[in-house]
Coordinates of C-alpha atoms in Angstrom, one line a residue:
X341 CA 123.4 -46.9 134.0
X342 CA 123.4 -45.2 130.6
X343 CA 124.3 -47.2 127.6
X344 CA 124.1 -46.3 124.0
X345 CA 123.5 -49.5 121.9
X346 CA 123.8 -49.3 118.2
X347 CA 123.4 -52.0 115.5
X348 CA 126.1 -51.2 113.1
X349 CA 128.7 -52.5 110.5
X350 CA 132.2 -53.0 111.4
X351 CA 133.1 -50.6 108.7
X352 CA 131.2 -47.9 110.4
X353 CA 132.8 -48.6 113.8
X354 CA 136.1 -47.8 112.1
X355 CA 134.8 -45.0 110.0
X356 CA 135.9 -42.0 112.0
X357 CA 139.4 -42.7 113.2
X358 CA 138.5 -44.4 116.5
X359 CA 141.1 -45.0 119.1
X360 CA 140.5 -48.5 120.9
X361 CA 142.6 -49.7 123.6
X362 CA 142.5 -52.7 126.0
X363 CA 142.2 -52.1 129.8
X364 CA 144.6 -53.6 132.4
X365 CA 142.0 -56.2 133.6
X366 CA 141.3 -57.7 130.1
X367 CA 142.8 -61.0 129.1
X368 CA 145.4 -61.1 126.2
X369 CA 144.5 -62.3 122.7
X370 CA 142.8 -65.8 123.2
X371 CA 141.2 -66.9 120.0
X372 CA 142.3 -70.4 119.1
X373 CA 142.4 -72.0 115.7
X374 CA 138.8 -73.2 116.0
X375 CA 137.7 -69.7 116.6
X376 CA 139.7 -68.2 113.7
X377 CA 138.5 -71.2 111.4
X378 CA 134.9 -70.2 112.3
X379 CA 135.7 -66.5 111.4
X380 CA 137.1 -67.7 108.1
X381 CA 134.1 -69.7 107.2
X382 CA 131.9 -66.7 107.9
X383 CA 134.0 -64.6 105.6
X384 CA 134.1 -67.1 102.8
X385 CA 130.3 -67.5 102.9
X386 CA 129.8 -63.6 102.8
X387 CA 132.3 -63.5 100.0
X388 CA 130.5 -66.1 98.0
X389 CA 127.2 -64.5 98.5
X390 CA 128.5 -61.1 97.3
X391 CA 130.1 -62.8 94.2
X392 CA 126.6 -64.1 93.4
X393 CA 125.0 -60.7 93.9
X394 CA 123.1 -61.7 97.0
X395 CA 125.0 -60.3 100.0
X396 CA 124.1 -61.2 103.6
X397 CA 124.9 -59.8 106.9
X398 CA 126.7 -61.7 109.5
X399 CA 126.3 -60.6 113.1
X400 CA 129.4 -61.0 115.3
X401 CA 127.8 -60.3 118.7
X402 CA 128.4 -57.3 120.9
X403 CA 131.2 -54.9 121.6
X404 CA 131.1 -52.8 124.7
X405 CA 133.4 -49.8 125.4
X406 CA 134.0 -46.9 127.7
X407 CA 134.3 -43.5 126.1
X408 CA 136.9 -40.9 127.0
X409 CA 137.4 -37.6 125.5
X410 CA 141.0 -36.9 124.1
X411 CA 142.4 -33.8 125.6
X412 CA 143.4 -31.0 123.2
X413 CA 141.1 -32.2 120.5
X414 CA 137.5 -31.4 119.3
X415 CA 135.1 -34.2 119.6
X416 CA 137.6 -37.1 119.5
X417 CA 137.5 -39.9 121.9
X418 CA 139.3 -43.0 123.0
X419 CA 137.4 -46.2 123.6
X420 CA 138.2 -48.8 126.3
X421 CA 137.3 -52.2 125.1
X422 CA 135.4 -54.0 127.9
X423 CA 134.0 -56.8 125.8
X424 CA 134.8 -57.7 122.1
X425 CA 138.7 -57.5 122.2
X426 CA 139.0 -60.8 120.3
X427 CA 136.7 -59.7 117.4
X428 CA 138.1 -56.1 117.2
X429 CA 141.6 -57.4 117.1
X430 CA 140.7 -60.2 114.4
X431 CA 139.1 -57.5 112.4
X432 CA 142.2 -55.4 112.2
X433 CA 144.4 -58.5 111.7
X434 CA 142.4 -59.4 108.7
X435 CA 142.8 -55.7 107.4
X436 CA 146.5 -56.1 107.8
X437 CA 146.5 -59.2 105.6
X438 CA 144.5 -57.2 103.0
X439 CA 147.3 -54.4 103.1
X440 CA 149.8 -57.1 102.7
X441 CA 148.3 -58.4 99.6
X442 CA 147.6 -54.9 98.2
X443 CA 151.4 -54.2 98.6
X444 CA 152.1 -57.5 96.7
X445 CA 149.7 -56.5 94.1
X446 CA 151.2 -53.0 93.8
X447 CA 154.7 -54.6 93.1
X448 CA 153.1 -56.7 90.5
X449 CA 151.3 -53.6 88.9
X450 CA 154.7 -51.8 89.0
X451 CA 156.6 -54.6 87.3
X452 CA 154.0 -54.9 84.5
X453 CA 154.0 -51.1 84.1
X454 CA 150.3 -51.1 85.0
X455 CA 150.5 -47.6 86.5
X456 CA 146.9 -46.8 86.8
X457 CA 146.4 -49.9 88.8
X458 CA 149.5 -49.0 91.0
X459 CA 148.0 -45.6 91.8
X460 CA 144.6 -47.3 92.7
X461 CA 146.4 -49.8 95.0
X462 CA 148.5 -46.9 96.8
X463 CA 145.1 -45.1 97.5
X464 CA 143.4 -48.3 98.9
X465 CA 146.4 -49.1 101.0
X466 CA 146.3 -45.6 102.4
X467 CA 142.7 -45.5 103.0
X468 CA 142.4 -48.8 105.0
X469 CA 145.7 -48.2 106.9
X470 CA 144.3 -44.9 108.2
X471 CA 141.0 -46.5 109.2
X472 CA 142.2 -49.7 110.7
X473 CA 145.8 -49.5 111.6
X474 CA 147.2 -45.9 112.3
X475 CA 146.4 -42.3 111.4
X476 CA 147.7 -38.7 112.1
X477 CA 146.0 -36.6 114.6
X478 CA 146.4 -33.1 115.6
X479 CA 146.7 -32.5 119.3
X480 CA 147.3 -28.9 120.5
X481 CA 148.6 -27.9 117.0
X482 CA 150.9 -30.8 116.9
X483 CA 150.7 -33.9 114.6
X484 CA 150.9 -37.2 116.3
X485 CA 150.7 -40.7 114.8
X486 CA 147.9 -42.7 116.5
X487 CA 147.3 -46.3 116.5
X488 CA 143.7 -47.4 115.9
X489 CA 143.9 -50.4 118.3
X490 CA 146.2 -50.9 121.3
X491 CA 146.2 -54.3 122.7
X492 CA 147.3 -55.3 126.3
X493 CA 150.8 -54.4 127.4
X494 CA 152.0 -58.0 126.9
X495 CA 150.6 -58.3 123.3
X496 CA 150.8 -54.9 121.8
X497 CA 154.5 -54.7 120.9
X498 CA 154.2 -58.1 119.1
X499 CA 150.8 -57.1 117.5
X500 CA 152.0 -53.8 116.3
X501 CA 155.1 -55.3 114.5
X502 CA 153.1 -58.1 113.1
X503 CA 150.4 -56.0 111.4
X504 CA 153.1 -53.7 109.9
X505 CA 154.7 -56.8 108.0
X506 CA 157.5 -57.3 110.3
X507 CA 158.7 -60.6 112.0
X508 CA 158.4 -60.3 115.8
X509 CA 159.5 -63.1 118.0
X510 CA 156.8 -65.1 119.9
X511 CA 157.4 -65.3 123.5
X512 CA 154.0 -66.2 125.1
X513 CA 150.9 -68.2 124.3
X514 CA 148.9 -65.2 123.2
X515 CA 151.7 -64.3 120.8
X516 CA 151.2 -67.7 119.2
X517 CA 147.5 -67.2 119.0
X518 CA 147.8 -63.9 117.3
X519 CA 150.5 -65.2 114.9
X520 CA 148.4 -68.3 114.2
X521 CA 145.3 -66.0 113.4
X522 CA 147.5 -63.8 111.1
X523 CA 148.9 -66.8 109.2
X524 CA 145.5 -68.6 108.9
X525 CA 143.8 -65.3 107.6
X526 CA 146.6 -64.6 105.1
X527 CA 146.2 -67.9 103.6
X528 CA 142.5 -67.8 103.5
X529 CA 142.4 -64.4 101.9
X530 CA 144.9 -65.4 99.3
X531 CA 142.7 -68.6 98.6
X532 CA 139.5 -66.5 98.3
X533 CA 140.9 -63.8 96.0
X534 CA 142.6 -66.4 93.6
X535 CA 142.4 -65.0 90.0
X536 CA 144.4 -65.3 86.9
X537 CA 144.6 -61.5 86.4
X538 CA 145.8 -58.5 88.5
X539 CA 142.6 -56.8 88.1
X540 CA 140.7 -59.9 89.2
X541 CA 142.6 -60.1 92.4
X542 CA 142.0 -56.4 93.0
X543 CA 138.2 -56.8 92.6
X544 CA 138.2 -59.8 94.9
X545 CA 140.1 -57.9 97.6
X546 CA 137.7 -55.0 97.3
X547 CA 134.8 -57.4 97.8
X548 CA 136.4 -58.5 101.2
X549 CA 136.7 -54.7 102.0
X550 CA 133.0 -54.3 101.2
X551 CA 132.2 -57.4 103.4
X552 CA 134.1 -55.6 106.3
X553 CA 132.4 -52.4 105.7
X554 CA 128.8 -53.5 105.1
X555 CA 128.2 -57.2 105.9
X556 CA 130.0 -57.6 109.0
X557 CA 127.7 -56.4 111.8
X558 CA 127.9 -55.9 115.5
X559 CA 125.9 -54.6 118.4
X560 CA 128.1 -51.6 119.6
X561 CA 127.5 -50.3 123.2
X562 CA 129.1 -47.3 124.7
X563 CA 129.1 -45.9 128.3
X564 CA 130.9 -42.9 129.9
X565 CA 131.2 -44.4 133.4
X566 CA 134.2 -46.3 134.7
X567 CA 132.1 -47.8 137.5
X568 CA 129.4 -48.9 135.1
X569 CA 132.3 -50.4 133.1
X570 CA 133.3 -52.7 136.0
X571 CA 129.7 -53.8 136.6
X572 CA 129.0 -54.5 133.1
X573 CA 132.3 -56.5 132.9
X574 CA 131.3 -58.6 135.7
X575 CA 127.7 -59.2 134.3
X576 CA 128.9 -59.8 130.8
X577 CA 131.5 -62.3 131.9
X578 CA 129.6 -63.7 135.0
X579 CA 131.5 -66.7 136.5
X580 CA 134.0 -67.0 133.6
X581 CA 131.6 -67.9 130.9
X582 CA 133.8 -66.2 128.4
X583 CA 136.9 -65.4 130.4
X584 CA 139.2 -67.7 132.2
X585 CA 139.5 -67.9 136.0
X586 CA 142.9 -66.1 135.6
X587 CA 141.3 -63.4 133.6
X588 CA 138.7 -62.8 136.2
X589 CA 141.2 -62.9 138.9
X590 CA 143.2 -60.4 137.3
X591 CA 140.3 -58.2 136.8
X592 CA 139.1 -58.3 140.5
X593 CA 142.5 -57.7 141.9
X594 CA 143.1 -54.8 139.6
X595 CA 139.8 -53.4 140.7
X596 CA 140.9 -53.8 144.4
X597 CA 144.1 -51.8 143.7
X598 CA 142.1 -49.0 141.6
X599 CA 143.5 -45.7 142.7
X600 CA 146.8 -46.9 143.9
X601 CA 148.7 -46.6 140.6
X602 CA 152.1 -47.9 141.5
X603 CA 150.7 -51.0 143.0
X604 CA 148.2 -51.4 140.2
X605 CA 151.0 -51.2 137.6
X606 CA 152.9 -53.9 139.6
X607 CA 149.8 -56.1 139.9
X608 CA 149.2 -55.9 136.3
X609 CA 152.9 -56.8 135.5
X610 CA 152.5 -59.8 137.8
X611 CA 149.4 -61.1 136.2
X612 CA 150.7 -60.7 132.8
X613 CA 153.6 -63.0 133.9
X614 CA 151.1 -65.3 135.5
X615 CA 148.9 -65.6 132.5
X616 CA 151.8 -66.2 129.9
X617 CA 150.9 -69.8 129.5
X618 CA 148.1 -71.5 127.8
X619 CA 144.7 -70.8 129.6
X620 CA 144.3 -74.5 130.4
X621 CA 147.8 -74.7 131.9
X622 CA 147.2 -71.5 134.0
X623 CA 143.9 -72.9 135.3
X624 CA 145.7 -76.2 136.2
X625 CA 148.4 -74.2 138.1
X626 CA 145.9 -72.1 139.9
X627 CA 144.0 -75.2 141.0
X628 CA 147.2 -76.8 142.3
X629 CA 148.1 -73.5 144.2
X630 CA 144.7 -73.4 145.8
X631 CA 145.0 -77.2 146.8
X632 CA 148.5 -76.5 148.2
X633 CA 147.2 -73.9 150.7
X634 CA 143.7 -75.2 151.3
X635 CA 144.2 -79.0 151.5
X636 CA 141.3 -79.8 149.1
X637 CA 140.5 -79.4 145.6
X638 CA 138.2 -76.5 144.4
X639 CA 134.8 -77.7 143.3
X640 CA 133.9 -77.8 139.6
X641 CA 133.3 -74.3 138.3
X642 CA 134.0 -72.7 141.8
X643 CA 137.7 -72.0 141.4
X644 CA 137.3 -68.2 141.0
X645 CA 135.2 -67.8 144.0
X646 CA 137.2 -70.0 146.3
X647 CA 140.5 -68.8 145.1
X648 CA 139.5 -65.1 145.5
X649 CA 138.1 -65.8 149.1
X650 CA 141.2 -67.8 150.0
X651 CA 144.0 -65.4 148.8
X652 CA 142.1 -62.0 148.4
X653 CA 139.5 -61.8 151.1
X654 CA 139.8 -58.0 150.9
X655 CA 137.4 -58.1 148.0
X656 CA 134.5 -58.6 150.4
X657 CA 134.9 -55.0 151.7
X658 CA 134.4 -53.2 148.4
X659 CA 130.6 -52.9 148.7
X660 CA 130.7 -50.8 152.0
X661 CA 134.0 -48.8 151.8
X662 CA 137.0 -48.0 149.7
X663 CA 140.0 -50.2 150.0
X664 CA 143.0 -49.0 152.3
X665 CA 146.5 -48.9 151.4
X666 CA 147.4 -51.7 153.9
X667 CA 144.9 -54.1 152.1
X668 CA 146.3 -53.0 148.7
X669 CA 149.8 -54.0 150.0
X670 CA 148.5 -57.4 151.3
X671 CA 147.1 -58.1 147.8
X672 CA 150.4 -57.2 146.0
X673 CA 152.3 -59.3 148.4
X674 CA 149.9 -62.3 148.0
X675 CA 150.1 -62.0 144.3
X676 CA 153.9 -62.0 144.4
X677 CA 153.7 -65.3 146.3
X678 CA 151.3 -66.7 143.8
X679 CA 153.6 -65.8 140.9
X680 CA 156.4 -67.5 142.6
X681 CA 154.3 -70.7 143.1
X682 CA 153.3 -70.4 139.4
X683 CA 157.1 -70.3 138.4
X684 CA 157.4 -73.6 140.7
X685 CA 154.5 -75.1 138.7
X686 CA 156.2 -74.5 135.4
X687 CA 159.3 -76.2 136.6
X688 CA 157.5 -79.0 138.3
X689 CA 155.5 -80.0 135.1
X690 CA 158.8 -80.3 133.5
X691 CA 160.4 -82.4 136.2
X692 CA 162.9 -79.8 137.1
X693 CA 164.5 -79.2 140.5
X694 CA 163.2 -76.2 142.4
X695 CA 166.5 -75.3 144.3
X696 CA 169.9 -74.2 143.3
X697 CA 172.5 -77.1 142.9
X698 CA 174.4 -77.6 146.2
X699 CA 175.7 -80.7 148.3
X700 CA 174.7 -83.0 149.5
X701 CA 171.9 -83.2 147.0
X702 CA 173.4 -84.6 143.6
X703 CA 172.3 -85.0 140.1
X704 CA 171.1 -88.5 141.0
X705 CA 168.7 -87.0 143.7
X706 CA 167.4 -84.3 141.3
X707 CA 166.6 -86.9 138.6
X708 CA 164.2 -88.7 141.0
X709 CA 161.8 -85.7 140.7
X710 CA 161.9 -85.8 136.9
X711 CA 161.1 -89.6 137.0
X712 CA 158.2 -89.3 139.2
X713 CA 156.6 -86.3 137.5
X714 CA 157.6 -86.8 133.9
X715 CA 158.1 -90.5 133.4
X716 CA 155.6 -91.8 136.1
X717 CA 153.2 -88.9 135.4
X718 CA 152.4 -88.2 139.0
X719 CA 151.0 -84.7 138.9
X720 CA 148.7 -85.5 141.8
X721 CA 151.7 -84.8 144.0
X722 CA 152.4 -81.2 142.8
X723 CA 150.3 -79.5 145.5
X724 CA 152.5 -81.2 148.0
X725 CA 155.7 -80.3 146.4
X726 CA 154.6 -76.6 146.1
X727 CA 154.2 -76.7 150.0
X728 CA 157.4 -78.7 150.3
X729 CA 159.3 -76.1 148.4
X730 CA 159.2 -74.1 151.7
X731 CA 161.4 -76.7 153.3
X732 CA 165.3 -77.0 152.7
X733 CA 166.4 -79.0 149.8
X734 CA 167.4 -82.1 151.7
X735 CA 163.9 -82.5 153.2
X736 CA 162.5 -81.8 149.9
X737 CA 164.7 -84.6 148.2
X738 CA 163.6 -87.0 151.0
X739 CA 159.9 -86.3 150.3
X740 CA 160.4 -86.9 146.5
X741 CA 162.1 -90.4 147.1
X742 CA 159.4 -91.4 149.5
X743 CA 156.5 -90.5 147.0
X744 CA 158.5 -92.1 144.1
X745 CA 158.7 -95.4 145.7
X746 CA 155.2 -95.4 147.1
X747 CA 153.4 -94.2 143.9
X748 CA 155.2 -97.0 141.9
X749 CA 154.2 -99.6 144.2
X750 CA 150.8 -98.3 145.2
X751 CA 149.4 -97.1 142.0
X752 CA 151.4 -98.3 139.1
X753 CA 151.9 -102.0 140.1
X754 CA 149.0 -102.6 142.6
X755 CA 146.7 -100.1 140.7
X756 CA 144.9 -98.8 143.9
X757 CA 142.7 -95.8 143.9
X758 CA 144.5 -92.6 144.3
X759 CA 141.9 -90.8 146.7
X760 CA 143.6 -92.3 149.9
X761 CA 146.9 -91.1 148.7
X762 CA 145.7 -87.6 148.0
X763 CA 144.1 -87.5 151.4
X764 CA 147.6 -88.0 152.9
X765 CA 149.1 -85.4 150.6
X766 CA 146.7 -82.9 151.8
X767 CA 147.3 -83.6 155.4
X768 CA 151.0 -83.3 155.0
X769 CA 150.9 -80.2 153.0
X770 CA 148.8 -78.4 155.7
X771 CA 151.3 -79.5 158.2
X772 CA 154.2 -78.1 156.1
X773 CA 152.3 -74.7 155.7
X774 CA 151.6 -74.6 159.4
X775 CA 155.2 -74.9 160.5
X776 CA 157.7 -75.5 157.8
X777 CA 160.7 -75.1 160.1
X778 CA 159.8 -78.1 162.4
X779 CA 158.4 -80.4 159.7
X780 CA 159.9 -83.8 159.2
X781 CA 158.8 -86.6 156.9
X782 CA 158.2 -89.2 159.7
X783 CA 154.5 -88.6 159.6
X784 CA 154.3 -89.0 155.9
X785 CA 156.2 -92.2 156.1
X786 CA 154.0 -93.6 158.9
X787 CA 150.8 -92.9 156.9
X788 CA 152.0 -94.2 153.7
X789 CA 153.3 -97.3 155.4
X790 CA 149.9 -98.0 156.7
X791 CA 148.3 -97.4 153.4
X792 CA 150.8 -99.7 151.8
X793 CA 150.1 -102.4 154.3
X794 CA 146.4 -102.2 153.9
X795 CA 146.1 -101.6 150.1
X796 CA 149.4 -102.7 148.5
X797 CA 150.8 -105.5 150.8
X798 CA 153.7 -107.5 149.9
X799 CA 151.8 -110.5 148.5
X800 CA 149.8 -108.2 146.0
X801 CA 152.8 -106.2 145.1
X802 CA 154.9 -109.4 144.5
X803 CA 152.2 -111.1 142.4
X804 CA 151.7 -108.0 140.3
X805 CA 155.3 -107.5 139.7
X806 CA 155.7 -111.1 138.4
X807 CA 153.3 -110.3 135.7
X808 CA 155.1 -107.1 134.6
X809 CA 156.0 -107.6 131.0
X810 CA 157.5 -105.8 127.9
X811 CA 154.9 -104.5 125.6
X812 CA 155.4 -104.7 121.9
X813 CA 152.5 -102.4 121.3
X814 CA 149.3 -100.9 123.0
X815 CA 150.9 -99.5 126.1
X816 CA 154.0 -97.7 127.6
X817 CA 157.1 -99.5 128.8
X818 CA 158.1 -96.4 131.0
X819 CA 157.1 -98.2 134.2
X820 CA 159.1 -101.2 133.3
X821 CA 162.1 -99.1 132.4
X822 CA 161.8 -97.1 135.6
X823 CA 161.7 -100.4 137.6
X824 CA 164.7 -102.0 136.1
X825 CA 166.8 -98.7 136.3
X826 CA 165.7 -98.2 140.1
X827 CA 166.6 -101.8 140.9
X828 CA 170.1 -101.3 139.3
X829 CA 170.6 -98.0 141.3
X830 CA 169.8 -99.8 144.7
X831 CA 171.4 -103.2 143.6
X832 CA 174.7 -102.6 145.4
X833 CA 173.0 -101.8 148.6
X834 CA 171.0 -104.9 148.3
X835 CA 174.1 -107.1 147.6
X836 CA 175.8 -105.4 150.8
X837 CA 173.1 -106.8 152.9
X838 CA 170.3 -104.5 152.5
X839 CA 170.9 -102.8 155.9
X840 CA 168.9 -99.9 156.9
X841 CA 167.1 -97.5 154.6
X842 CA 167.6 -98.3 151.1
X843 CA 170.3 -96.1 149.4
X844 CA 171.9 -95.6 146.0
X845 CA 175.5 -96.4 147.0
X846 CA 177.1 -94.9 143.9
X847 CA 175.3 -91.6 142.9
X848 CA 177.9 -90.6 140.3
X849 CA 176.1 -93.1 137.8
X850 CA 173.0 -91.3 136.5
X851 CA 171.5 -92.9 133.5
X852 CA 169.6 -91.0 130.9
X853 CA 166.0 -92.4 131.0
X854 CA 165.3 -91.7 127.2
X855 CA 168.8 -93.2 126.1
X856 CA 168.7 -96.2 128.2
X857 CA 167.0 -99.2 126.5
X858 CA 165.3 -102.3 127.8
X859 CA 167.1 -105.4 126.8
X860 CA 165.9 -108.8 126.1
X861 CA 168.5 -111.4 127.3
X862 CA 167.0 -114.0 125.3
X863 CA 166.6 -112.1 122.0
X864 CA 163.1 -110.8 121.1
X865 CA 163.7 -111.6 117.4
X866 CA 166.1 -114.5 117.4
X867 CA 167.4 -116.2 114.1
X868 CA 165.5 -119.3 113.4
X869 CA 168.4 -121.6 113.8
X870 CA 168.8 -120.5 117.5
X871 CA 165.0 -120.5 118.2
X872 CA 164.1 -121.9 121.7
X873 CA 160.5 -123.0 121.8
X874 CA 160.6 -123.3 125.8
X875 CA 161.9 -119.6 125.9
X876 CA 159.9 -118.0 123.4
X877 CA 156.6 -117.5 125.7
X878 CA 159.0 -116.1 128.4
X879 CA 160.9 -113.6 126.3
X880 CA 158.8 -110.5 127.2
X881 CA 158.6 -111.5 130.9
X882 CA 160.3 -109.8 133.6
X883 CA 162.9 -112.5 134.2
X884 CA 164.3 -112.2 130.6
X885 CA 164.7 -108.3 130.8
X886 CA 167.4 -105.9 131.8
X887 CA 168.7 -102.5 130.8
X888 CA 171.6 -101.5 128.7
X889 CA 173.9 -98.5 129.2
X890 CA 173.0 -95.7 126.6
X891 CA 176.4 -96.4 125.0
X892 CA 175.7 -100.2 124.4
X893 CA 172.1 -100.1 123.3
X894 CA 172.9 -100.2 119.6
X895 CA 175.0 -103.5 120.2
X896 CA 174.0 -107.0 120.9
X897 CA 170.6 -106.8 119.1
X898 CA 169.3 -110.2 118.5
X899 CA 172.5 -112.1 119.2
X900 CA 172.5 -115.2 121.3
X901 CA 173.0 -115.0 125.0
X902 CA 176.5 -116.6 124.5
X903 CA 177.5 -113.9 122.0
X904 CA 176.1 -111.0 124.3
X905 CA 177.9 -112.2 127.5
X906 CA 181.0 -110.0 126.8
X907 CA 178.7 -107.0 126.4
X908 CA 177.1 -107.8 129.9
X909 CA 180.6 -108.4 131.3
X910 CA 181.7 -105.0 130.1
X911 CA 178.5 -103.2 131.3
X912 CA 178.7 -100.4 134.0
X913 CA 175.6 -102.0 135.5
X914 CA 176.2 -104.5 138.2
X915 CA 172.9 -106.4 137.2
X916 CA 174.4 -107.1 133.9
X917 CA 177.7 -108.2 135.2
X918 CA 175.9 -110.7 137.4
X919 CA 174.1 -112.0 134.5
X920 CA 177.2 -112.5 132.7
X921 CA 178.3 -114.9 135.3
X922 CA 175.7 -117.5 133.9
X923 CA 177.0 -120.0 131.4
X924 CA 173.7 -120.6 129.7
X925 CA 170.2 -118.8 129.6
X926 CA 167.5 -121.2 130.2
X927 CA 164.0 -121.3 132.0
X928 CA 165.8 -121.8 135.2
X929 CA 167.9 -118.7 134.8
X930 CA 165.1 -116.5 133.8
X931 CA 163.0 -117.7 136.8
X932 CA 166.0 -116.9 139.0
X933 CA 166.4 -113.4 137.6
X934 CA 162.7 -112.8 138.0
X935 CA 162.9 -113.9 141.6
X936 CA 166.0 -111.7 142.2
X937 CA 164.2 -108.5 140.8
X938 CA 161.2 -109.2 142.9
X939 CA 163.2 -109.6 146.1
X940 CA 165.1 -106.4 145.5
X941 CA 161.9 -104.6 144.7
X942 CA 160.3 -105.7 148.0
X943 CA 163.2 -104.3 149.9
X944 CA 163.3 -100.9 148.0
X945 CA 159.7 -99.9 147.3
X946 CA 158.5 -99.3 150.8
X947 CA 158.5 -95.9 152.5

């Protein structure tokens, strides 16, 4: 393996019109605000040292490239960046900030008729633009405009517009990173060059140029071998030390389909779409997908290897033989399926329904998924839902409602450990994957009933429900609101005799979770003249609570029960209309209301 390492300045790297580009297998721009802030601190330190006539070098690590000759030119090359993209891109973003400031100073010089300074600024802009942004190149007697750096296919259009002073639209996480870096560097440079005079600002920007040209240093390594590049890439980024799991999987699958150009282009597009989220989100989604097919969670720091073996076993053949077209097709098909699962993950984390809207599933049924995943925060169920998405929408909705009731009882109220729940989910998702056409939820119900009977029996559930209270501070009231809303939905079924499986009799009533408010029947902040010392200790307890329609939640407030009775009588909620039947609201009514809510819950929250 032939490598030409050189310790050099960043300025020297950009001295002779280089042409850098990012290969298909590299990740998008990923520097976060912390990395950029560290970069700015280094810049400020070097600036202060130069101002005090004691310049220092700052080493930014290695940049590794593969060199390719440019056809039709003499001794000109393109350089494929294997490692160091983030630094190279940030250097060019910094220079684009200097160009923007030079443009502003040029306008200032023109307005003040400082024509010598204007000429100097124009010269500087031209010089650094050609070195770091874009230059003209003769190829076979034709002059072409050449970009110094081309980022990945998903980032480059945004990056190209931004560094030229335009205002491109952010459409993915890496764009946000680029824009944040540009914004932070622009502000930092303006702070650094602050001066009362035009000449002072010009001198300070020139100091920053000198820092880039002389003080910022790197170890520059070049190889001419594509094969060496892949090996070096794996060594430098062993086990994802610097790259994410998604980045490494992208690199490996692109390596598998190398030589099959059409499939490689499609694989690249798929990975660009898969990696559009924040890296932490992508890794979470890939973990969920692995769990959904494998039936267990990947060991810590092993997701790359395990995911690769599970979904792309073809990679094991690369040491002894070239990949065949049927293997490449298998990789492409599998990646298509993974992308569909990624899109499902994105919907599920937002609590969104995975199917088109059609009967008999109504809006009420769809909101149960949102409540479970968003309001009750049961992301543990996502791998099961990914598998269940292969079922029809009716069976999917049935699973949602089973899990919703069990999770509320088992975990939120009885606070049992989730491991047994997760074990059941894994068993069921494997059964679904094995034969989705014949799957029904009876086995899921049976297993969850046994778990409930063992770990969250009626006496424990009842006792814990009775202690449920409204929290003024120090915790969320979402579980309480969910409970009261769910009881209301099933209350008509309960009043009809609670026969058969629990059901919402009127699914046309769908209350907005955020807009629905928890109501204190005996007011939370009653006027002193109506204060009841017997009820004050009970005002936040379950028996004194109900919910109000979104349209009513600004009324009533701290009125007495007698004053609020007409509000309850006019409510669309059956529970409230039954409360309004009472002539007074005393300790006895509070106790009766609590017992009613608990009795309804015992009949609802069971699989």
